[in-house]
Structure formats: structure tokens, C-alpha cells
Coordinates of C-alpha atoms and ligand atoms in Angstrom, one line a residue:
M63 CA 116.3 99.6 129.2
A64 CA 119.2 100.4 132.0
R65 CA 121.0 102.9 129.5
L66 CA 117.8 104.5 129.2
L67 CA 116.7 104.8 132.8
L68 CA 120.3 106.6 133.1
S69 CA 119.7 109.1 130.5
L70 CA 116.2 110.0 131.4
L71 CA 117.7 110.3 135.5
V72 CA 120.4 112.5 133.7
C73 CA 117.6 114.3 132.2
V74 CA 115.8 115.1 135.6
L75 CA 119.0 116.1 137.3
C76 CA 120.5 118.3 134.8
S77 CA 118.1 119.3 132.5
C78 CA 120.3 119.3 130.0
F79 CA 120.5 115.8 128.7
V80 CA 119.9 117.1 125.1
A81 CA 123.9 117.7 125.2
T82 CA 125.1 115.3 127.3
A83 CA 122.8 111.8 127.2
K84 CA 122.2 110.0 123.9
L85 CA 118.8 110.0 123.0
P86 CA 117.2 106.7 121.4
N87 CA 117.7 106.5 117.2
I88 CA 114.2 105.9 116.4
V89 CA 113.1 104.0 113.0
F90 CA 109.7 103.4 112.1
V91 CA 109.5 100.7 109.2
L92 CA 105.8 100.6 107.4
V93 CA 105.1 98.2 104.6
D94 CA 102.4 98.7 102.6
D95 CA 99.7 96.0 102.5
W96 CA 101.8 93.3 104.0
G97 CA 99.8 90.3 105.1
F98 CA 99.7 88.4 108.1
A99 CA 101.7 85.5 106.8
D100 CA 103.5 87.5 104.0
V101 CA 106.7 86.8 105.8
G102 CA 109.3 84.2 105.9
F103 CA 108.9 83.3 109.8
R104 CA 105.3 82.7 109.2
N105 CA 105.4 81.3 105.6
P106 CA 108.4 79.6 104.3
A107 CA 107.5 80.2 100.7
I108 CA 108.5 84.0 101.2
S109 CA 112.3 84.5 101.1
S110 CA 112.6 87.3 103.9
P111 CA 115.9 86.5 105.8
N112 CA 116.5 89.8 107.4
F113 CA 112.9 90.2 108.7
D114 CA 112.9 86.7 110.0
Q115 CA 116.3 87.6 111.6
L116 CA 114.8 90.5 113.0
A117 CA 111.9 88.9 114.3
K118 CA 113.7 85.9 115.5
T119 CA 116.0 88.0 117.7
G120 CA 113.7 90.9 118.3
L121 CA 110.0 91.1 120.1
V122 CA 106.9 90.1 117.8
L123 CA 103.8 92.1 118.3
N124 CA 101.1 89.7 118.4
R125 CA 98.5 91.8 118.5
H126 CA 99.0 95.3 117.1
Y127 CA 96.6 97.2 115.3
V128 CA 95.9 99.2 112.4
F129 CA 93.3 100.7 110.2
K130 CA 91.7 98.6 107.7
Y131 CA 93.7 100.4 104.9
C132 CA 96.7 103.1 104.3
A133 CA 96.2 106.7 104.7
P134 CA 94.1 106.5 108.2
S135 CA 96.7 103.9 109.8
R136 CA 99.7 106.6 108.6
A137 CA 97.5 109.7 109.9
S138 CA 96.5 107.6 113.3
L139 CA 100.3 106.7 113.7
L140 CA 101.9 110.1 112.8
T141 CA 99.4 112.0 115.0
G142 CA 98.5 109.8 117.8
R143 CA 94.9 109.9 117.5
W144 CA 92.3 107.3 116.7
P145 CA 91.4 107.0 113.1
H146 CA 87.8 108.6 113.9
H147 CA 89.5 111.3 115.6
V148 CA 92.0 112.3 112.7
Y149 CA 91.3 110.8 109.4
Q150 CA 89.0 108.0 108.0
W151 CA 89.4 108.0 104.2
N152 CA 92.1 107.7 101.6
L153 CA 92.9 110.7 99.6
A154 CA 92.3 110.6 95.8
T155 CA 95.7 112.4 94.1
D156 CA 93.6 115.1 93.5
A157 CA 91.9 115.6 96.7
T158 CA 92.0 119.3 98.2
A159 CA 92.5 117.7 101.7
G160 CA 94.9 116.2 104.0
T161 CA 95.3 115.6 107.8
N162 CA 94.4 118.2 110.0
L163 CA 97.1 121.1 110.1
N164 CA 96.5 121.6 113.6
M165 CA 97.5 118.5 115.0
T166 CA 101.1 118.4 115.5
M167 CA 102.7 115.5 114.0
F168 CA 105.6 113.4 116.2
P169 CA 108.5 114.1 113.6
A170 CA 107.6 117.6 114.8
K171 CA 107.7 116.9 118.4
L172 CA 111.1 115.1 118.3
K173 CA 112.4 118.3 116.7
A174 CA 111.9 119.7 120.2
A175 CA 114.6 117.1 121.5
N176 CA 116.7 118.2 118.2
Y177 CA 116.1 114.8 116.6
S178 CA 117.1 114.8 112.8
T179 CA 113.8 113.6 110.9
H180 CA 113.5 111.9 107.9
M181 CA 111.0 110.4 105.5
V182 CA 111.6 107.9 102.6
G183 CA 108.5 106.5 100.8
K184 CA 104.6 107.2 100.9
W185 CA 103.2 110.1 102.2
H186 CA 99.4 110.0 101.7
Q187 CA 98.6 112.4 104.1
G188 CA 97.7 115.7 101.4
F189 CA 100.0 117.8 99.4
F190 CA 97.5 120.3 97.2
D191 CA 98.5 122.9 99.2
P192 CA 102.5 122.9 100.5
R193 CA 101.5 123.5 104.0
Y194 CA 100.8 119.2 103.9
L195 CA 104.1 118.6 102.6
P196 CA 106.3 116.2 104.7
I197 CA 108.8 119.0 105.4
N198 CA 106.4 121.2 106.3
R199 CA 105.2 118.5 109.0
G200 CA 108.4 117.9 110.7
F201 CA 110.9 116.0 108.5
D202 CA 113.6 117.7 108.1
T203 CA 114.3 115.9 104.6
S204 CA 111.9 113.5 102.8
S205 CA 111.8 111.7 99.7
G206 CA 109.2 109.0 97.7
Y207 CA 105.8 110.2 96.6
L208 CA 103.2 112.1 97.6
C209 CA 100.2 110.2 96.7
G210 CA 98.6 106.5 97.8
W211 CA 100.3 104.6 94.9
V212 CA 102.3 105.0 91.7
D213 CA 103.7 103.0 89.1
H214 CA 106.8 101.2 91.0
F215 CA 109.0 101.5 87.8
N216 CA 108.2 105.1 86.3
Q217 CA 106.3 106.7 89.4
K218 CA 103.3 107.4 86.8
Q219 CA 99.9 108.5 88.8
G220 CA 97.4 109.1 86.3
C221 CA 98.0 112.3 84.0
A222 CA 101.7 113.1 86.0
V223 CA 104.7 111.7 87.9
D224 CA 104.2 111.4 91.4
C225 CA 108.1 111.8 92.5
W226 CA 109.1 114.1 95.3
K227 CA 112.2 115.2 97.1
N228 CA 111.9 117.6 100.0
N229 CA 110.1 121.0 98.2
A230 CA 110.8 119.9 94.1
P231 CA 110.0 117.0 92.0
D232 CA 112.7 114.5 92.0
P233 CA 114.0 114.0 88.9
R234 CA 115.2 110.0 89.5
N235 CA 111.6 108.4 88.0
G236 CA 112.4 105.9 85.7
T237 CA 114.3 103.4 88.5
Y238 CA 112.1 101.4 90.4
D239 CA 111.3 102.5 93.6
S240 CA 113.1 100.9 96.6
Y241 CA 116.0 101.3 95.0
Y242 CA 116.1 104.9 94.9
Y243 CA 115.2 104.6 98.6
R244 CA 118.1 102.3 99.2
D245 CA 120.3 105.0 97.8
D246 CA 118.4 107.7 100.1
L247 CA 118.5 105.4 103.1
T248 CA 122.6 105.1 102.9
N249 CA 122.3 109.1 102.2
I250 CA 120.5 110.0 105.5
V251 CA 122.8 107.4 107.8
N252 CA 126.2 108.4 106.4
N253 CA 126.0 112.0 106.4
H254 CA 123.9 112.1 110.0
D255 CA 126.0 113.8 112.5
A256 CA 125.7 110.8 115.2
N257 CA 126.0 113.7 117.9
N258 CA 122.1 114.2 117.4
P259 CA 119.2 111.5 117.6
L260 CA 118.3 110.1 114.0
F261 CA 114.3 109.5 113.5
I262 CA 113.9 107.7 110.2
Y263 CA 110.2 106.8 108.8
L264 CA 110.5 104.2 105.8
P265 CA 106.5 103.5 104.7
L266 CA 107.8 101.4 101.9
H267 CA 105.8 101.7 98.7
N268 CA 105.7 97.5 98.7
V269 CA 104.1 95.4 98.6
H270 CA 101.4 97.6 97.5
T271 CA 99.6 97.6 93.9
P272 CA 100.6 97.8 91.1
L273 CA 102.0 94.2 91.5
E274 CA 105.3 94.8 90.0
A275 CA 109.1 93.3 90.7
P276 CA 112.2 93.5 89.5
K277 CA 113.5 90.8 87.5
E278 CA 116.2 90.1 89.7
W279 CA 113.9 89.6 92.5
L280 CA 111.2 87.4 90.8
D281 CA 114.1 85.1 89.8
I282 CA 115.0 84.2 93.5
Y283 CA 111.8 82.0 93.6
P284 CA 111.2 79.1 91.4
A285 CA 109.3 79.7 88.1
N286 CA 105.7 79.3 88.3
S287 CA 105.9 78.7 92.0
T288 CA 102.7 80.0 92.5
C289 CA 100.4 82.2 90.3
K290 CA 101.7 85.2 89.0
T291 CA 100.2 88.0 91.0
R292 CA 101.7 85.5 94.1
H293 CA 104.8 85.2 92.5
T294 CA 105.3 89.1 92.0
L295 CA 104.2 89.6 95.6
Q296 CA 106.5 87.3 96.9
A297 CA 109.5 89.2 95.4
M298 CA 108.2 92.5 96.1
V299 CA 108.1 91.4 99.6
S300 CA 111.9 90.0 99.3
V301 CA 112.9 93.8 98.2
A302 CA 111.2 95.1 101.2
D303 CA 113.3 93.3 103.1
N304 CA 116.6 93.8 101.3
V305 CA 115.9 97.7 102.1
T306 CA 115.3 96.9 105.6
G307 CA 118.1 94.8 105.9
H308 CA 120.1 97.3 104.2
L309 CA 119.0 99.9 106.6
V310 CA 120.1 98.0 109.6
E311 CA 123.5 97.4 108.1
L312 CA 124.2 101.1 107.8
L313 CA 123.2 101.8 111.2
K314 CA 125.3 99.2 112.8
K315 CA 128.1 100.3 110.3
K316 CA 127.8 103.6 111.9
G317 CA 127.8 102.6 115.5
M318 CA 124.0 103.6 116.0
W319 CA 122.3 100.3 116.0
D320 CA 122.6 99.8 119.7
N321 CA 120.7 102.9 120.4
T322 CA 118.1 102.4 118.0
I323 CA 114.7 101.4 118.5
M324 CA 113.0 100.2 115.2
V325 CA 109.7 99.2 114.8
I326 CA 108.2 97.2 111.7
S327 CA 104.7 96.9 111.1
A328 CA 102.2 96.9 107.9
D329 CA 99.9 99.1 107.4
N330 CA 96.8 97.1 107.0
G331 CA 96.3 93.3 105.9
G332 CA 97.2 91.5 103.0
A333 CA 95.1 92.9 100.0
P334 CA 92.8 90.4 98.2
C335 CA 94.2 88.1 95.6
S336 CA 97.7 88.8 96.3
G337 CA 98.3 88.7 100.1
S338 CA 97.9 86.0 102.6
N339 CA 96.6 86.7 106.0
Y340 CA 96.7 83.0 107.1
P341 CA 95.5 81.9 109.4
L342 CA 93.2 85.0 110.5
K343 CA 89.9 85.9 108.7
G344 CA 89.5 88.5 105.9
C345 CA 91.9 91.0 104.4
K346 CA 92.6 94.5 103.8
S347 CA 89.4 96.8 103.7
T348 CA 87.7 94.6 106.0
F349 CA 87.6 94.8 110.1
F350 CA 88.0 91.0 110.9
E351 CA 91.6 90.4 112.0
G352 CA 93.3 90.2 108.7
G353 CA 92.2 93.4 107.7
I354 CA 93.8 95.0 110.9
R355 CA 96.1 93.2 113.6
S356 CA 99.1 93.4 111.8
L357 CA 102.3 91.7 111.0
A358 CA 104.6 93.5 113.5
F359 CA 107.9 93.5 115.6
V360 CA 110.8 95.5 117.0
N361 CA 114.1 95.1 117.5
G362 CA 117.5 97.5 117.6
G363 CA 119.8 97.6 120.5
L364 CA 117.6 99.5 122.9
L365 CA 115.4 95.9 123.2
P366 CA 116.3 94.3 126.5
E367 CA 118.0 90.9 126.2
S368 CA 115.0 89.4 128.1
R369 CA 112.4 90.6 125.4
R370 CA 114.5 88.7 122.5
G371 CA 113.0 86.1 120.8
Q372 CA 109.8 86.7 122.3
S373 CA 106.5 87.8 121.6
T374 CA 103.9 89.8 123.4
D375 CA 100.1 89.6 123.9
G376 CA 99.6 93.2 124.6
F377 CA 97.3 95.2 123.0
I378 CA 98.9 98.2 121.0
H379 CA 97.3 100.5 118.3
I380 CA 99.4 102.1 115.8
A381 CA 98.6 105.2 117.4
D382 CA 100.6 104.5 120.4
W383 CA 103.6 104.7 119.3
Y384 CA 103.0 108.6 118.9
T385 CA 103.1 108.9 122.7
T386 CA 105.7 105.8 123.0
F387 CA 108.3 107.9 120.7
C388 CA 108.2 111.1 122.3
K389 CA 108.3 109.6 126.0
L390 CA 111.3 108.0 124.5
A391 CA 112.6 111.3 123.5
G392 CA 111.8 113.3 126.8
V393 CA 109.2 115.4 124.8
D394 CA 105.7 116.2 126.1
P395 CA 103.3 114.0 124.0
D396 CA 100.3 116.5 124.8
D397 CA 98.9 118.0 121.7
S398 CA 95.5 119.3 122.7
G399 CA 94.0 122.7 121.7
T400 CA 91.0 124.3 120.4
G401 CA 89.2 122.4 118.0
K402 CA 91.1 119.0 117.7
F403 CA 90.8 115.9 119.9
P404 CA 93.5 115.3 122.1
V405 CA 96.6 112.4 121.8
D406 CA 94.8 109.0 122.3
G407 CA 97.6 107.0 122.1
L408 CA 99.4 105.2 125.5
D409 CA 103.2 104.9 125.9
V410 CA 103.6 101.4 125.6
W411 CA 107.1 101.0 126.1
P412 CA 106.4 99.0 129.4
I413 CA 104.8 96.4 126.7
I414 CA 108.0 96.3 125.0
T415 CA 110.3 96.0 127.7
G416 CA 107.9 93.3 129.5
E417 CA 108.1 96.0 132.8
N418 CA 104.3 96.0 132.8
E419 CA 101.8 94.3 129.8
K420 CA 99.3 95.2 131.1
T421 CA 99.6 99.3 130.1
Q422 CA 97.4 98.8 127.5
H423 CA 94.2 100.0 125.7
E424 CA 91.1 98.5 127.7
E425 CA 89.1 99.7 124.5
I426 CA 90.6 100.1 120.7
V427 CA 88.8 102.3 118.2
L428 CA 89.3 101.1 115.1
A429 CA 86.7 103.2 113.3
Y430 CA 83.4 104.7 114.3
N431 CA 80.9 106.3 111.9
F432 CA 78.6 108.9 112.9
N433 CA 76.6 108.7 109.5
H434 CA 74.7 105.5 110.1
S435 CA 72.6 105.9 106.8
H436 CA 75.7 106.1 104.6
P437 CA 77.4 102.4 104.1
E438 CA 80.9 102.5 105.6
Q439 CA 81.7 100.9 108.5
G440 CA 82.9 100.9 112.2
A441 CA 84.6 98.7 114.6
L442 CA 85.2 98.5 118.5
I443 CA 87.7 96.2 121.1
M444 CA 86.7 95.9 124.2
G445 CA 88.8 93.2 126.4
N446 CA 88.1 90.0 124.2
Y447 CA 85.4 91.1 122.2
K448 CA 85.3 93.2 119.0
L449 CA 82.1 94.5 117.6
I450 CA 82.1 95.0 113.4
V451 CA 79.6 97.1 112.5
G452 CA 78.3 97.1 108.5
P453 CA 78.9 95.3 105.7
Q454 CA 82.4 94.2 105.2
G455 CA 83.4 94.4 101.1
Y456 CA 85.7 91.4 100.2
G457 CA 87.3 92.7 97.1
C458 CA 87.6 89.6 95.0
D459 CA 85.1 88.0 97.3
S460 CA 88.6 86.2 98.5
L461 CA 90.3 85.6 101.2
M462 CA 88.0 85.2 104.2
W463 CA 90.3 82.6 105.2
S464 CA 93.3 82.4 103.1
P465 CA 95.2 79.5 102.4
L466 CA 99.1 80.1 103.5
D467 CA 100.4 80.2 100.2
Y468 CA 97.6 82.4 98.4
P469 CA 96.6 80.0 95.1
C470 CA 95.0 83.1 93.6
N471 CA 91.4 81.4 93.6
D472 CA 88.8 83.5 95.2
G473 CA 87.6 82.0 98.1
S474 CA 84.0 82.0 99.2
K475 CA 82.3 84.8 100.5
G476 CA 81.6 85.0 104.4
P477 CA 79.1 86.8 106.9
D478 CA 79.0 90.2 106.1
C479 CA 78.1 92.2 109.9
D480 CA 75.0 93.7 108.3
P481 CA 74.3 95.1 110.8
Y482 CA 76.6 93.8 113.5
C483 CA 79.1 91.2 113.8
L484 CA 80.6 90.1 117.7
Y485 CA 83.6 88.0 118.0
D486 CA 85.7 86.5 121.0
I487 CA 89.3 87.5 119.3
I488 CA 91.2 86.2 122.3
N489 CA 89.6 82.5 122.4
D490 CA 88.5 82.5 118.8
P491 CA 91.0 84.8 117.1
T492 CA 90.4 83.4 113.5
E493 CA 86.9 84.6 114.4
K494 CA 85.2 81.1 113.4
K495 CA 82.0 82.0 115.7
E496 CA 79.3 85.1 115.7
L497 CA 78.3 85.6 119.1
S498 CA 75.9 88.5 118.5
K499 CA 72.6 86.5 118.9
E500 CA 74.3 84.0 121.4
N501 CA 75.4 87.0 123.8
P502 CA 73.0 89.9 123.5
E503 CA 74.8 91.3 126.8
M504 CA 78.1 91.4 125.2
L505 CA 76.3 92.8 121.9
K506 CA 74.9 95.7 123.9
K507 CA 77.8 96.5 125.9
L508 CA 79.9 97.3 123.0
L509 CA 77.1 98.8 121.0
D510 CA 76.5 101.3 123.9
R511 CA 79.7 102.2 124.0
Y512 CA 80.1 102.5 120.3
N513 CA 77.2 104.8 119.9
S514 CA 78.5 107.1 122.7
F515 CA 81.1 108.2 120.4
S516 CA 78.0 110.0 118.5
K517 CA 78.3 112.3 121.5
E518 CA 81.8 113.6 121.0
P519 CA 81.8 116.8 119.2
R520 CA 80.4 117.2 115.7
D521 CA 82.5 119.5 114.4
M522 CA 85.6 117.7 115.5
Q523 CA 84.2 114.3 114.2
D524 CA 84.2 116.2 110.7
Q525 CA 87.7 116.7 110.2
G526 CA 87.9 113.1 110.5
Y527 CA 85.0 111.8 108.8
H528 CA 84.6 112.1 104.8
S529 CA 82.4 109.5 102.9
A530 CA 84.3 109.1 99.7
E531 CA 81.5 110.7 98.0
S532 CA 81.8 114.0 99.8
L533 CA 85.5 113.8 99.3
P534 CA 86.7 117.1 97.8
T535 CA 88.9 117.0 94.8
D536 CA 89.8 119.3 92.2
R537 CA 89.0 118.5 88.8
N538 CA 91.4 121.0 86.9
A539 CA 94.5 119.2 89.0
C540 CA 95.9 117.7 86.0
D541 CA 95.6 120.7 83.5
Y542 CA 97.9 122.0 86.2
M543 CA 100.8 119.3 86.1
K544 CA 100.5 119.0 82.7
A545 CA 101.4 123.1 82.5
N546 CA 103.9 122.7 85.3
G547 CA 106.5 119.9 84.3
G548 CA 104.4 116.8 84.7
Y549 CA 104.8 116.0 88.3
W550 CA 102.4 116.1 90.8
R551 CA 103.3 118.8 93.3
P552 CA 101.0 121.5 95.4
W553 CA 98.6 123.2 93.6
K554 CA 97.0 125.6 95.6
N555 CA 97.5 128.0 98.6
L556 CA 94.4 128.1 100.7
Ligands
LIG705 C1 120.9 120.4 118.1 O1 121.5 120.5 116.9 C2 122.3 121.3 116.5 C3 122.7 120.8 115.1 O2 123.4 119.8 114.9 C4 123.4 121.6 117.2 O3 124.0 122.7 116.7 C5 123.1 122.0 118.2 O4 124.1 122.0 119.9 C6 122.3 120.9 119.4 N1 121.7 121.0 120.4 C7 121.6 120.6 121.7 C8 120.9 121.2 122.4 O5 122.0 119.7 121.5
LIG706 C1 105.4 78.6 83.5 O1 104.1 78.9 83.3 C2 103.4 79.6 82.0 C3 102.3 79.5 81.9 O2 101.3 78.3 82.2 C4 104.4 78.4 81.4 O3 104.1 78.8 79.5 C5 105.6 78.2 81.4 O4 106.0 76.8 80.4 C6 105.4 77.7 82.4 N1 107.0 77.2 82.9 C7 107.9 76.9 83.7 C8 109.1 76.9 84.0 O5 107.2 75.5 84.1
LIG707 C1 120.5 93.4 99.3 O1 120.5 93.1 97.8 C2 121.7 93.3 97.3 C3 121.6 92.7 95.9 O2 121.2 91.5 95.8 C4 122.5 92.5 97.7 O3 123.9 92.7 97.2 C5 122.6 93.2 99.2 O4 123.1 91.9 100.1 C6 121.4 93.0 99.9 N1 121.0 93.2 101.2 C7 120.5 93.2 102.3 C8 120.7 93.6 103.5 O5 119.7 92.1 102.4
LIG708 C1 92.5 124.7 113.6 O1 92.3 125.9 114.6 C2 92.2 127.4 114.2 C3 91.9 127.8 115.6 O2 91.5 127.1 116.7 C4 90.4 127.0 113.5 O3 90.0 128.0 113.3 C5 90.8 125.8 112.5 O4 89.3 125.8 111.7 C6 91.2 124.9 112.6 N1 91.6 124.0 111.7 C7 91.3 122.8 111.4 C8 91.4 121.9 110.2 O5 90.6 122.3 112.4
LIG709 C1 74.8 110.1 105.2 O1 75.2 109.4 104.4 C2 73.5 109.4 103.3 C3 73.7 108.4 102.4 O2 75.4 108.0 101.8 C4 74.2 110.6 102.9 O3 73.2 110.7 101.6 C5 73.7 111.7 103.6 O4 74.2 112.9 103.1 C6 75.0 111.8 104.5 N1 75.1 112.5 105.6 C7 75.8 113.3 106.3 C8 75.7 113.8 107.7 O5 76.9 113.4 106.2
LIG710 C1 110.3 111.9 84.7 O1 109.1 112.7 84.8 C2 108.8 113.6 83.9 C3 108.0 114.6 84.5 O2 106.7 113.6 83.8 C4 109.1 113.2 82.3 O3 109.2 114.2 81.4 C5 110.5 112.4 82.0 O4 110.1 111.9 80.8 C6 110.3 111.5 83.5 N1 111.6 110.8 83.4 C7 111.6 109.2 82.8 C8 112.8 108.7 82.8 O5 110.6 108.6 82.8

């Protein structure tokens, strides 16, 4: 912290900080569909020595909130907006849509401070038009895949292969994806000019479906240690652990770790029939805590000594990293302008350093659905309370309260929040007691606030809201891919 304050001071005094003071290296690791208890330090059935060490010597974020599934969590992180202000749906591979181009993603902001910016892993922010590609949204380089999931071993996605590097298909398809991500990280760090600050976004494919892991990682667990899906998931966590640990080793070897801040988080809770969110209720695709209160922790040399081995109860939303990273880089996070909501994220660095853990949102808007006749859902956290509006899907009716090491049989179906659920998530973090009847005043207070979002400009809401049925897709996309080499790529210029 002292170093950082000094950097900022130098910056103010001579406004030549880019050349003189060292801006921090920033790394964000996003683990896909990673359950709250799918890590060794919360669950002895998982082998994750690197994550465990990073958490043990780092700061665990007890109340880190995300969207209930993939793409909106990523859009929220990258643009600093609440999901309903940017993007609230998952894109199909042939979707002709993507995250609002008028919003600046923070890697583009970091470019203003001369950061080298790299992405390795899953994009899922649109690619039908080349303007939506990672390298056109602030990344110097990107590798990985563009849609929501692919086969881990052969990168097949429906009618074509999704394996992409910068501006072109990547012919390395046919290798377990985490292995070539590891190679890319080695090249990025080793080729980096350490005079410049570095940003790496590592949205890993693991532990998202299809549940697939290399034999050498399955073999580190006893045969039949649990059921097959759970065994594969255990191995997939261990692979994610290995890739993350590899990146830490690279940064240490290069002498960059001491000036690095690394955030590790899930994009949403563990999925039904494979992940465990014990002791939280619910799973991915629900607004119960198991779907949206993510496994998350911070490490890196910039974390103050006094915070190591600690945890914080400060409320953080994934959108907050936008503002926090801009501030760390000395860049103005403002991104207001015609036709778009301004940035919602807060600078949560004071929570991380412990300087002021109350620097947090008074409310977190997890999602908002302006179309009340559509069975989508919304949710809002305010103080101790969380309101959930609308029925919650359960996947395979399971994981309402998943066991610590998920034994693969379906759990029982819980309450479905139709029309509402109200919970005191501070005093009842596992959401055992539904309060909407018992506490109508609190219900009204949160509902009034929730309903007030309907007054936000509708044309701006429309950018963030689509029902799955109204998402634009292109039925001819596959013909294009087949006629153009068999790899997914942009196929339209609008
Ligand atoms: C920004 O990075 C470039 C490329 O490494 C370097 O040439 C330039 O000096 C840097 N600018 C500043 C202001 O540090
Ligand atoms: C694991 O389970 C399978 C299927 O039930 C069984 O065929 C196999 O023998 C078991 N292996 C061990 C080592 O127990
Ligand atoms: C990652 O896995 C490889 C292969 O098992 C191993 O050699 C290496 O030490 C592991 N690295 C980390 C950081 O866990
Ligand atoms: C972006 O901004 C321009 C100019 O304000 C506007 O015409 C356009 O509709 C906006 N695009 C989106 C996706 O909001
Ligand atoms: C609202 O949802 C209903 C039911 O899905 C749908 O028929 C209707 O078109 C939607 N209205 C708007 C404005 O999106
Ligand atoms: C990689 O994908 C291309 C395009 O679909 C395909 O032709 C090729 O056979 C794939 N290679 C491997 C090793 O799977």
C-alpha cells in the first residue's frame, strides 16, 4: 500500500508517472461454474494446492456477488455496469448480438496507462461482427474461444470448431484447452517488457461443461472417490488450480509478483449435478446465494501484510473491479455518454486494504426484469436483505442445499419465489427462513426500490434485456462456417 500511495503521489506531483513509477500488474482469474465449496480450503475432497495457498496467504472475499450465469457476469466485470444495465442473457453461438459496443471495456481504459492487455480463455461477449472481438475491445492479444462453451478436448461447438487467436482461427484445436492456455500464459509473461504494466484476463474454461478432464488429472483422485460427474469436476478444479499456480510462478520468476494484484473468482455458483455450493442454498441459474455469492479471493504482492490470511465481509459486486482497476492504474473510470448507463462499479480498494470496509454499495442490483409478464427473474440486495422476484429454475431439481461433497443424487425441490422471496442474508446466510409474509414492511421497501428501475430509460434497458426467445440469431451462420474453413469466426459486418 505504501508503495501504491507513493506511486499515486509521484503521479500527482510530476504527472509523469507512466514513465517513472511502476503501475501495478493486474490479473483477473475467472473460473467458470466454480461452486462455493469446490476448492480445497473449503472441502478436503478437492485437491487445489495453489488456490489454497493463495487464499491462505491472501484475502478471502466472503461477500463477492456475481450474476447467476456466465455472459452477464463477464459483461458486468468488463464494463463496470450492473447486469441489467449492460447485458442480462446468455448468447447462443449463432447470436447476432454482443455486449454494447458503446461501453468501454476496462482493458481499453488500461491502455490509456500503457498497460499490455491479454486475454486467455472464454469470451462469450459476442463475435458475429469483428468489432465485438476481444482485440477490438481493448485486448492486445486474445486466445481461447469465442462462444459460451466448447468441447475441452477438440473445441467442437455444434457445426464448427471454436478456437481463436487474435484475428484468426487457432490451429491448436485438438489439445485439452487448459494445456494450451498454460503455454500462452508462459509466452505472454516471458515476452512482456517489464517496464510496462501488465493486465491478464484469464477466464478459464474449467470447470464448465462438458465435464471432461485429462486422465492424468482424474488419476490424482482415488478411483470411484465419488460418482463420475463429481470425480470429473474434482479433476477439472485441479487443472484450473494448476494453470493459476503456473501463472503465479511465471510472475514470481520474472520479478513481477510483488507489484501484482490478482483477483480469483467464480463467474457464478456451481452447476446442478456436478458442483457443490455448500453450505449455501441453490446453484447456478438461481438468485439464491449458491448461484450468485461467488467463491473469490485476492492475493499478489500489493495486498497489505495486515490483510493476509484474513477475510472480509465487505459487499463487492463483480462490476466493482472496473472502477477499482481504473483507479489503481490512475485512469478515470467515467464512461458516461449518450444512450448508455454510466458505470455502476465502486472503487473497492479500501475494502481490500482494510482501510475502510464500509466503502461498499448500499444496494446491489443482481438483475432486473422490466417485463413482468415474462417468467424471467430479478433480485436486489439492500442492507441485510435480499429480494428475489420470480420462480427459480433448479436444473435437475437439485442442490437446494448441496452436501459438501456432492454425491450426485438429486436433492429436494425448495420454495420457488413466485412471486417473491425475502431473506435476511446476514443472519440467515443459508436462506432457510423466507420472510416476505413475516416482514411485509421490508418486502415493500425492497419491492418499491426494485420497481423504481422501471423508470429508467426504456431504450437503454433494451440494450441489457432480452428474453431468450427474442435473442437475434442467424440460422445461416453454420453454412458460412462450413464454407469458410470449419472454424467459428465473425460472419457479418453490420
Ligand atoms: C508505452 O509503451 C511503449 C511500448 O512499450 C513505450 O515505447 C512507451 O515509452 C511507453 N510510454 C510511456 C509514457 O511510458
Ligand atoms: C468403480 O466403479 C465401477 C462401476 O461401478 C466398477 O466397475 C469398478 O470396478 C470400480 N472400480 C474400483 C477401483 O472400485
Ligand atoms: C502443474 O502440473 C504439472 C504437470 O503435472 C506440474 O509439473 C507442475 O508442477 C504443476 N504446476 C503447478 C504450479 O501446480
Ligand atoms: C451507440 O451510440 C450511438 C450514438 O449515440 C447510437 O446511435 C447507437 O444506437 C448506440 N448503440 C448502442 C448499441 O447503444
Ligand atoms: C413480455 O413477455 C411476454 C411473455 O414472454 C412476451 O409475450 C412479450 O412480448 C414481452 N414484452 C416485451 C415488451 O418484451
Ligand atoms: C481443427 O479444426 C479444423 C476446422 O474445423 C479441422 O479441419 C481440423 O481437423 C481440426 N484439427 C484437429 C486436430 O482436431
